[in-house]
Amino acid sequence: MKSLYKIQEEYVKIAEHLFEEDGELTPELEQLLNINKSELEQKGVAYAYIIKDLQDYEAKAEAEIKRIQAIEKRTKKNIELLKSRISSAMKQFGVEKIESEFIKLSFRKSERVDIENEDLIPDEYKTYKPTVNKSDLKDAIKKGIDIQGCSISVIENLQIK
């Protein structure tokens, strides 16, 4: 079976030959066009099966990622729970440090900022990341509003059922 590239290349050659012959479609050219179309359909179906297999593989990979992320989340939660328990126990008994041959537990001081009400914080201490709402832009352009720097383009997405 020919590759899509070969099928396309042959189609272009046939189209060029038709152009050179002033658009006269000979029986030979018609036969070549039919073969190319048939080969394209066969190749298209084969590609569609491969795409479907890859989509199934992608879905399985996404499910596995979610499963592993759930394990990660559970593990982090368990780590924090165990840290909290040992920390509470050490504070309750006034123990600052625990040392063994391979492990050392101790406290270190750090600082953090606690925000009680973000609305009361002056703007000079805030950062903003502007985002573009493409849905609103699309609606505005469709209503006839001229917005510089953007336009609507129509694309065709291959659909495989």
mmCIF file with all atom_site columns, C-alpha atoms in Angstrom:
data_model
loop_
_atom_site.group_PDB
_atom_site.id
_atom_site.type_symbol
_atom_site.label_atom_id
_atom_site.label_alt_id
_atom_site.label_comp_id
_atom_site.label_asym_id
_atom_site.label_entity_id
_atom_site.label_seq_id
_atom_site.pdbx_PDB_ins_code
_atom_site.Cartn_x
_atom_site.Cartn_y
_atom_site.Cartn_z
_atom_site.occupancy
_atom_site.B_iso_or_equiv
_atom_site.pdbx_formal_charge
_atom_site.auth_seq_id
_atom_site.auth_comp_id
_atom_site.auth_asym_id
_atom_site.auth_atom_id
_atom_site.pdbx_PDB_model_num
ATOM 1   C CA . MET A 1 1   ? 0.000   0.000  0.000   1.00 0.00 ? 1   MET A CA 1
ATOM 2   C CA . LYS A 1 2   ? 1.343   3.424  -0.911  1.00 0.00 ? 2   LYS A CA 1
ATOM 3   C CA . SER A 1 3   ? 2.049   6.078  1.665   1.00 0.00 ? 3   SER A CA 1
ATOM 4   C CA . LEU A 1 4   ? -0.168  9.151  1.883   1.00 0.00 ? 4   LEU A CA 1
ATOM 5   C CA . TYR A 1 5   ? 2.756   11.178 0.602   1.00 0.00 ? 5   TYR A CA 1
ATOM 6   C CA . LYS A 1 6   ? 3.041   8.995  -2.527  1.00 0.00 ? 6   LYS A CA 1
ATOM 7   C CA . ILE A 1 7   ? -0.724  9.156  -3.111  1.00 0.00 ? 7   ILE A CA 1
ATOM 8   C CA . GLN A 1 8   ? -0.666  12.952 -2.802  1.00 0.00 ? 8   GLN A CA 1
ATOM 9   C CA . GLU A 1 9   ? 2.406   13.200 -5.033  1.00 0.00 ? 9   GLU A CA 1
ATOM 10  C CA . GLU A 1 10  ? 0.740   11.114 -7.751  1.00 0.00 ? 10  GLU A CA 1
ATOM 11  C CA . TYR A 1 11  ? -2.437  13.183 -7.456  1.00 0.00 ? 11  TYR A CA 1
ATOM 12  C CA . VAL A 1 12  ? -0.446  16.392 -7.979  1.00 0.00 ? 12  VAL A CA 1
ATOM 13  C CA . LYS A 1 13  ? 1.256   14.883 -11.050 1.00 0.00 ? 13  LYS A CA 1
ATOM 14  C CA . ILE A 1 14  ? -2.139  13.886 -12.493 1.00 0.00 ? 14  ILE A CA 1
ATOM 15  C CA . ALA A 1 15  ? -3.500  17.373 -11.797 1.00 0.00 ? 15  ALA A CA 1
ATOM 16  C CA . GLU A 1 16  ? -0.463  18.930 -13.499 1.00 0.00 ? 16  GLU A CA 1
ATOM 17  C CA . HIS A 1 17  ? -0.921  16.618 -16.496 1.00 0.00 ? 17  HIS A CA 1
ATOM 18  C CA . LEU A 1 18  ? -4.598  17.596 -16.705 1.00 0.00 ? 18  LEU A CA 1
ATOM 19  C CA . PHE A 1 19  ? -3.607  21.246 -16.648 1.00 0.00 ? 19  PHE A CA 1
ATOM 20  C CA . GLU A 1 20  ? -1.062  20.680 -19.408 1.00 0.00 ? 20  GLU A CA 1
ATOM 21  C CA . GLU A 1 21  ? -3.703  18.888 -21.504 1.00 0.00 ? 21  GLU A CA 1
ATOM 22  C CA . ASP A 1 22  ? -6.117  21.811 -21.116 1.00 0.00 ? 22  ASP A CA 1
ATOM 23  C CA . GLY A 1 23  ? -8.288  19.900 -18.643 1.00 0.00 ? 23  GLY A CA 1
ATOM 24  C CA . GLU A 1 24  ? -8.974  16.942 -20.942 1.00 0.00 ? 24  GLU A CA 1
ATOM 25  C CA . LEU A 1 25  ? -9.604  13.879 -18.819 1.00 0.00 ? 25  LEU A CA 1
ATOM 26  C CA . THR A 1 26  ? -8.425  10.817 -20.688 1.00 0.00 ? 26  THR A CA 1
ATOM 27  C CA . PRO A 1 27  ? -9.635  7.343  -19.701 1.00 0.00 ? 27  PRO A CA 1
ATOM 28  C CA . GLU A 1 28  ? -6.107  6.576  -18.435 1.00 0.00 ? 28  GLU A CA 1
ATOM 29  C CA . LEU A 1 29  ? -6.069  9.656  -16.180 1.00 0.00 ? 29  LEU A CA 1
ATOM 30  C CA . GLU A 1 30  ? -9.569  8.867  -14.936 1.00 0.00 ? 30  GLU A CA 1
ATOM 31  C CA . GLN A 1 31  ? -8.429  5.339  -14.039 1.00 0.00 ? 31  GLN A CA 1
ATOM 32  C CA . LEU A 1 32  ? -5.398  6.742  -12.183 1.00 0.00 ? 32  LEU A CA 1
ATOM 33  C CA . LEU A 1 33  ? -7.617  9.170  -10.270 1.00 0.00 ? 33  LEU A CA 1
ATOM 34  C CA . ASN A 1 34  ? -9.960  6.339  -9.240  1.00 0.00 ? 34  ASN A CA 1
ATOM 35  C CA . ILE A 1 35  ? -7.029  4.231  -8.038  1.00 0.00 ? 35  ILE A CA 1
ATOM 36  C CA . ASN A 1 36  ? -5.647  7.145  -6.035  1.00 0.00 ? 36  ASN A CA 1
ATOM 37  C CA . LYS A 1 37  ? -9.015  7.813  -4.445  1.00 0.00 ? 37  LYS A CA 1
ATOM 38  C CA . SER A 1 38  ? -9.438  4.134  -3.562  1.00 0.00 ? 38  SER A CA 1
ATOM 39  C CA . GLU A 1 39  ? -5.914  3.974  -2.126  1.00 0.00 ? 39  GLU A CA 1
ATOM 40  C CA . LEU A 1 40  ? -6.569  7.157  -0.166  1.00 0.00 ? 40  LEU A CA 1
ATOM 41  C CA . GLU A 1 41  ? -9.759  5.705  1.292   1.00 0.00 ? 41  GLU A CA 1
ATOM 42  C CA . GLN A 1 42  ? -7.967  2.483  2.279   1.00 0.00 ? 42  GLN A CA 1
ATOM 43  C CA . LYS A 1 43  ? -5.099  4.450  3.799   1.00 0.00 ? 43  LYS A CA 1
ATOM 44  C CA . GLY A 1 44  ? -7.567  6.797  5.539   1.00 0.00 ? 44  GLY A CA 1
ATOM 45  C CA . VAL A 1 45  ? -9.368  3.866  7.160   1.00 0.00 ? 45  VAL A CA 1
ATOM 46  C CA . ALA A 1 46  ? -6.034  2.373  8.259   1.00 0.00 ? 46  ALA A CA 1
ATOM 47  C CA . TYR A 1 47  ? -4.997  5.725  9.731   1.00 0.00 ? 47  TYR A CA 1
ATOM 48  C CA . ALA A 1 48  ? -8.351  6.024  11.502  1.00 0.00 ? 48  ALA A CA 1
ATOM 49  C CA . TYR A 1 49  ? -7.841  2.639  13.201  1.00 0.00 ? 49  TYR A CA 1
ATOM 50  C CA . ILE A 1 50  ? -4.362  3.680  14.315  1.00 0.00 ? 50  ILE A CA 1
ATOM 51  C CA . ILE A 1 51  ? -5.721  7.004  15.599  1.00 0.00 ? 51  ILE A CA 1
ATOM 52  C CA . LYS A 1 52  ? -8.469  5.207  17.546  1.00 0.00 ? 52  LYS A CA 1
ATOM 53  C CA . ASP A 1 53  ? -5.879  2.839  19.079  1.00 0.00 ? 53  ASP A CA 1
ATOM 54  C CA . LEU A 1 54  ? -3.706  5.800  20.054  1.00 0.00 ? 54  LEU A CA 1
ATOM 55  C CA . GLN A 1 55  ? -6.710  7.605  21.557  1.00 0.00 ? 55  GLN A CA 1
ATOM 56  C CA . ASP A 1 56  ? -7.464  4.491  23.648  1.00 0.00 ? 56  ASP A CA 1
ATOM 57  C CA . TYR A 1 57  ? -3.818  4.384  24.741  1.00 0.00 ? 57  TYR A CA 1
ATOM 58  C CA . GLU A 1 58  ? -3.975  8.092  25.596  1.00 0.00 ? 58  GLU A CA 1
ATOM 59  C CA . ALA A 1 59  ? -7.115  7.537  27.715  1.00 0.00 ? 59  ALA A CA 1
ATOM 60  C CA . LYS A 1 60  ? -5.397  4.690  29.561  1.00 0.00 ? 60  LYS A CA 1
ATOM 61  C CA . ALA A 1 61  ? -2.336  6.886  30.143  1.00 0.00 ? 61  ALA A CA 1
ATOM 62  C CA . GLU A 1 62  ? -4.538  9.694  31.498  1.00 0.00 ? 62  GLU A CA 1
ATOM 63  C CA . ALA A 1 63  ? -6.279  7.233  33.840  1.00 0.00 ? 63  ALA A CA 1
ATOM 64  C CA . GLU A 1 64  ? -2.899  5.960  35.040  1.00 0.00 ? 64  GLU A CA 1
ATOM 65  C CA . ILE A 1 65  ? -1.715  9.528  35.625  1.00 0.00 ? 65  ILE A CA 1
ATOM 66  C CA . LYS A 1 66  ? -4.814  10.202 37.731  1.00 0.00 ? 66  LYS A CA 1
ATOM 67  C CA . ARG A 1 67  ? -4.240  6.983  39.690  1.00 0.00 ? 67  ARG A CA 1
ATOM 68  C CA . ILE A 1 68  ? -0.619  7.921  40.388  1.00 0.00 ? 68  ILE A CA 1
ATOM 69  C CA . GLN A 1 69  ? -1.610  11.481 41.315  1.00 0.00 ? 69  GLN A CA 1
ATOM 70  C CA . ALA A 1 70  ? -4.095  10.051 43.822  1.00 0.00 ? 70  ALA A CA 1
ATOM 71  C CA . ILE A 1 71  ? -1.281  7.932  45.311  1.00 0.00 ? 71  ILE A CA 1
ATOM 72  C CA . GLU A 1 72  ? 0.922   11.028 45.489  1.00 0.00 ? 72  GLU A CA 1
ATOM 73  C CA . LYS A 1 73  ? -1.840  13.038 47.192  1.00 0.00 ? 73  LYS A CA 1
ATOM 74  C CA . ARG A 1 74  ? -2.478  10.259 49.717  1.00 0.00 ? 74  ARG A CA 1
ATOM 75  C CA . THR A 1 75  ? 1.241   9.908  50.415  1.00 0.00 ? 75  THR A CA 1
ATOM 76  C CA . LYS A 1 76  ? 1.681   13.664 50.964  1.00 0.00 ? 76  LYS A CA 1
ATOM 77  C CA . LYS A 1 77  ? -1.314  13.657 53.309  1.00 0.00 ? 77  LYS A CA 1
ATOM 78  C CA . ASN A 1 78  ? 0.164   10.756 55.291  1.00 0.00 ? 78  ASN A CA 1
ATOM 79  C CA . ILE A 1 79  ? 3.550   12.510 55.489  1.00 0.00 ? 79  ILE A CA 1
ATOM 80  C CA . GLU A 1 80  ? 1.922   15.673 56.837  1.00 0.00 ? 80  GLU A CA 1
ATOM 81  C CA . LEU A 1 81  ? -0.164  13.678 59.313  1.00 0.00 ? 81  LEU A CA 1
ATOM 82  C CA . LEU A 1 82  ? 2.881   11.827 60.662  1.00 0.00 ? 82  LEU A CA 1
ATOM 83  C CA . LYS A 1 83  ? 4.930   15.047 60.840  1.00 0.00 ? 83  LYS A CA 1
ATOM 84  C CA . SER A 1 84  ? 2.105   16.743 62.722  1.00 0.00 ? 84  SER A CA 1
ATOM 85  C CA . ARG A 1 85  ? 1.809   13.885 65.214  1.00 0.00 ? 85  ARG A CA 1
ATOM 86  C CA . ILE A 1 86  ? 5.522   13.698 66.014  1.00 0.00 ? 86  ILE A CA 1
ATOM 87  C CA . SER A 1 87  ? 5.746   17.498 66.182  1.00 0.00 ? 87  SER A CA 1
ATOM 88  C CA . SER A 1 88  ? 2.792   17.693 68.604  1.00 0.00 ? 88  SER A CA 1
ATOM 89  C CA . ALA A 1 89  ? 4.222   14.944 70.779  1.00 0.00 ? 89  ALA A CA 1
ATOM 90  C CA . MET A 1 90  ? 7.672   16.567 70.879  1.00 0.00 ? 90  MET A CA 1
ATOM 91  C CA . LYS A 1 91  ? 6.136   19.943 71.833  1.00 0.00 ? 91  LYS A CA 1
ATOM 92  C CA . GLN A 1 92  ? 3.880   18.339 74.444  1.00 0.00 ? 92  GLN A CA 1
ATOM 93  C CA . PHE A 1 93  ? 6.861   16.721 76.177  1.00 0.00 ? 93  PHE A CA 1
ATOM 94  C CA . GLY A 1 94  ? 9.175   19.694 75.624  1.00 0.00 ? 94  GLY A CA 1
ATOM 95  C CA . VAL A 1 95  ? 11.598  17.738 73.450  1.00 0.00 ? 95  VAL A CA 1
ATOM 96  C CA . GLU A 1 96  ? 13.567  19.979 71.056  1.00 0.00 ? 96  GLU A CA 1
ATOM 97  C CA . LYS A 1 97  ? 15.633  17.301 69.358  1.00 0.00 ? 97  LYS A CA 1
ATOM 98  C CA . ILE A 1 98  ? 15.604  13.549 68.747  1.00 0.00 ? 98  ILE A CA 1
ATOM 99  C CA . GLU A 1 99  ? 18.701  11.916 67.304  1.00 0.00 ? 99  GLU A CA 1
ATOM 100 C CA . SER A 1 100 ? 19.597  8.405  66.294  1.00 0.00 ? 100 SER A CA 1
ATOM 101 C CA . GLU A 1 101 ? 22.374  6.917  64.200  1.00 0.00 ? 101 GLU A CA 1
ATOM 102 C CA . PHE A 1 102 ? 20.646  7.743  60.899  1.00 0.00 ? 102 PHE A CA 1
ATOM 103 C CA . ILE A 1 103 ? 17.866  10.223 61.709  1.00 0.00 ? 103 ILE A CA 1
ATOM 104 C CA . LYS A 1 104 ? 17.722  13.613 63.389  1.00 0.00 ? 104 LYS A CA 1
ATOM 105 C CA . LEU A 1 105 ? 14.481  15.427 64.257  1.00 0.00 ? 105 LEU A CA 1
ATOM 106 C CA . SER A 1 106 ? 14.529  19.050 65.385  1.00 0.00 ? 106 SER A CA 1
ATOM 107 C CA . PHE A 1 107 ? 12.635  22.296 65.024  1.00 0.00 ? 107 PHE A CA 1
ATOM 108 C CA . ARG A 1 108 ? 13.799  25.319 63.064  1.00 0.00 ? 108 ARG A CA 1
ATOM 109 C CA . LYS A 1 109 ? 12.197  28.730 63.150  1.00 0.00 ? 109 LYS A CA 1
ATOM 110 C CA . SER A 1 110 ? 10.771  30.350 60.020  1.00 0.00 ? 110 SER A CA 1
ATOM 111 C CA . GLU A 1 111 ? 8.381   33.179 59.239  1.00 0.00 ? 111 GLU A CA 1
ATOM 112 C CA . ARG A 1 112 ? 5.299   33.366 57.075  1.00 0.00 ? 112 ARG A CA 1
ATOM 113 C CA . VAL A 1 113 ? 2.774   36.031 56.243  1.00 0.00 ? 113 VAL A CA 1
ATOM 114 C CA . ASP A 1 114 ? -0.812  35.226 57.184  1.00 0.00 ? 114 ASP A CA 1
ATOM 115 C CA . ILE A 1 115 ? -3.465  37.140 55.225  1.00 0.00 ? 115 ILE A CA 1
ATOM 116 C CA . GLU A 1 116 ? -6.756  37.497 57.023  1.00 0.00 ? 116 GLU A CA 1
ATOM 117 C CA . ASN A 1 117 ? -8.527  39.662 54.402  1.00 0.00 ? 117 ASN A CA 1
ATOM 118 C CA . GLU A 1 118 ? -6.987  40.030 50.942  1.00 0.00 ? 118 GLU A CA 1
ATOM 119 C CA . ASP A 1 119 ? -9.330  42.908 50.053  1.00 0.00 ? 119 ASP A CA 1
ATOM 120 C CA . LEU A 1 120 ? -7.638  45.120 52.668  1.00 0.00 ? 120 LEU A CA 1
ATOM 121 C CA . ILE A 1 121 ? -4.152  44.614 51.155  1.00 0.00 ? 121 ILE A CA 1
ATOM 122 C CA . PRO A 1 122 ? -2.969  47.699 49.165  1.00 0.00 ? 122 PRO A CA 1
ATOM 123 C CA . ASP A 1 123 ? -2.662  47.188 45.398  1.00 0.00 ? 123 ASP A CA 1
ATOM 124 C CA . GLU A 1 124 ? 1.082   47.864 45.468  1.00 0.00 ? 124 GLU A CA 1
ATOM 125 C CA . TYR A 1 125 ? 1.527   44.462 47.155  1.00 0.00 ? 125 TYR A CA 1
ATOM 126 C CA . LYS A 1 126 ? -0.601  42.575 44.643  1.00 0.00 ? 126 LYS A CA 1
ATOM 127 C CA . THR A 1 127 ? 0.310   41.149 41.262  1.00 0.00 ? 127 THR A CA 1
ATOM 128 C CA . TYR A 1 128 ? -2.095  40.621 38.416  1.00 0.00 ? 128 TYR A CA 1
ATOM 129 C CA . LYS A 1 129 ? -1.809  38.353 35.427  1.00 0.00 ? 129 LYS A CA 1
ATOM 130 C CA . PRO A 1 130 ? -4.027  39.562 32.604  1.00 0.00 ? 130 PRO A CA 1
ATOM 131 C CA . THR A 1 131 ? -5.897  36.867 30.722  1.00 0.00 ? 131 THR A CA 1
ATOM 132 C CA . VAL A 1 132 ? -7.777  37.037 27.459  1.00 0.00 ? 132 VAL A CA 1
ATOM 133 C CA . ASN A 1 133 ? -11.322 35.707 27.388  1.00 0.00 ? 133 ASN A CA 1
ATOM 134 C CA . LYS A 1 134 ? -11.469 34.172 23.904  1.00 0.00 ? 134 LYS A CA 1
ATOM 135 C CA . SER A 1 135 ? -15.160 33.339 24.213  1.00 0.00 ? 135 SER A CA 1
ATOM 136 C CA . ASP A 1 136 ? -16.090 36.986 24.841  1.00 0.00 ? 136 ASP A CA 1
ATOM 137 C CA . LEU A 1 137 ? -13.781 38.107 22.020  1.00 0.00 ? 137 LEU A CA 1
ATOM 138 C CA . LYS A 1 138 ? -15.429 35.672 19.612  1.00 0.00 ? 138 LYS A CA 1
ATOM 139 C CA . ASP A 1 139 ? -18.915 36.887 20.595  1.00 0.00 ? 139 ASP A CA 1
ATOM 140 C CA . ALA A 1 140 ? -17.891 40.541 20.150  1.00 0.00 ? 140 ALA A CA 1
ATOM 141 C CA . ILE A 1 141 ? -16.350 39.950 16.711  1.00 0.00 ? 141 ILE A CA 1
ATOM 142 C CA . LYS A 1 142 ? -19.448 38.029 15.596  1.00 0.00 ? 142 LYS A CA 1
ATOM 143 C CA . LYS A 1 143 ? -21.557 41.024 16.682  1.00 0.00 ? 143 LYS A CA 1
ATOM 144 C CA . GLY A 1 144 ? -19.510 43.198 14.316  1.00 0.00 ? 144 GLY A CA 1
ATOM 145 C CA . ILE A 1 145 ? -17.211 44.852 16.824  1.00 0.00 ? 145 ILE A CA 1
ATOM 146 C CA . ASP A 1 146 ? -13.768 45.494 15.298  1.00 0.00 ? 146 ASP A CA 1
ATOM 147 C CA . ILE A 1 147 ? -11.082 44.403 17.742  1.00 0.00 ? 147 ILE A CA 1
ATOM 148 C CA . GLN A 1 148 ? -7.497  44.974 16.692  1.00 0.00 ? 148 GLN A CA 1
ATOM 149 C CA . GLY A 1 149 ? -5.085  42.122 17.167  1.00 0.00 ? 149 GLY A CA 1
ATOM 150 C CA . CYS A 1 150 ? -7.522  39.265 16.723  1.00 0.00 ? 150 CYS A CA 1
ATOM 151 C CA . SER A 1 151 ? -9.831  37.668 14.215  1.00 0.00 ? 151 SER A CA 1
ATOM 152 C CA . ILE A 1 152 ? -11.933 34.553 13.837  1.00 0.00 ? 152 ILE A CA 1
ATOM 153 C CA . SER A 1 153 ? -10.639 31.807 11.597  1.00 0.00 ? 153 SER A CA 1
ATOM 154 C CA . VAL A 1 154 ? -12.581 28.752 10.531  1.00 0.00 ? 154 VAL A CA 1
ATOM 155 C CA . ILE A 1 155 ? -10.743 25.473 10.856  1.00 0.00 ? 155 ILE A CA 1
ATOM 156 C CA . GLU A 1 156 ? -11.710 21.944 9.992   1.00 0.00 ? 156 GLU A CA 1
ATOM 157 C CA . ASN A 1 157 ? -11.091 19.277 12.582  1.00 0.00 ? 157 ASN A CA 1
ATOM 158 C CA . LEU A 1 158 ? -10.948 15.664 11.471  1.00 0.00 ? 158 LEU A CA 1
ATOM 159 C CA . GLN A 1 159 ? -13.674 13.667 13.194  1.00 0.00 ? 159 GLN A CA 1
ATOM 160 C CA . ILE A 1 160 ? -13.344 9.898  13.571  1.00 0.00 ? 160 ILE A CA 1
ATOM 161 C CA . LYS A 1 161 ? -16.349 7.907  14.720  1.00 0.00 ? 161 LYS A CA 1
#
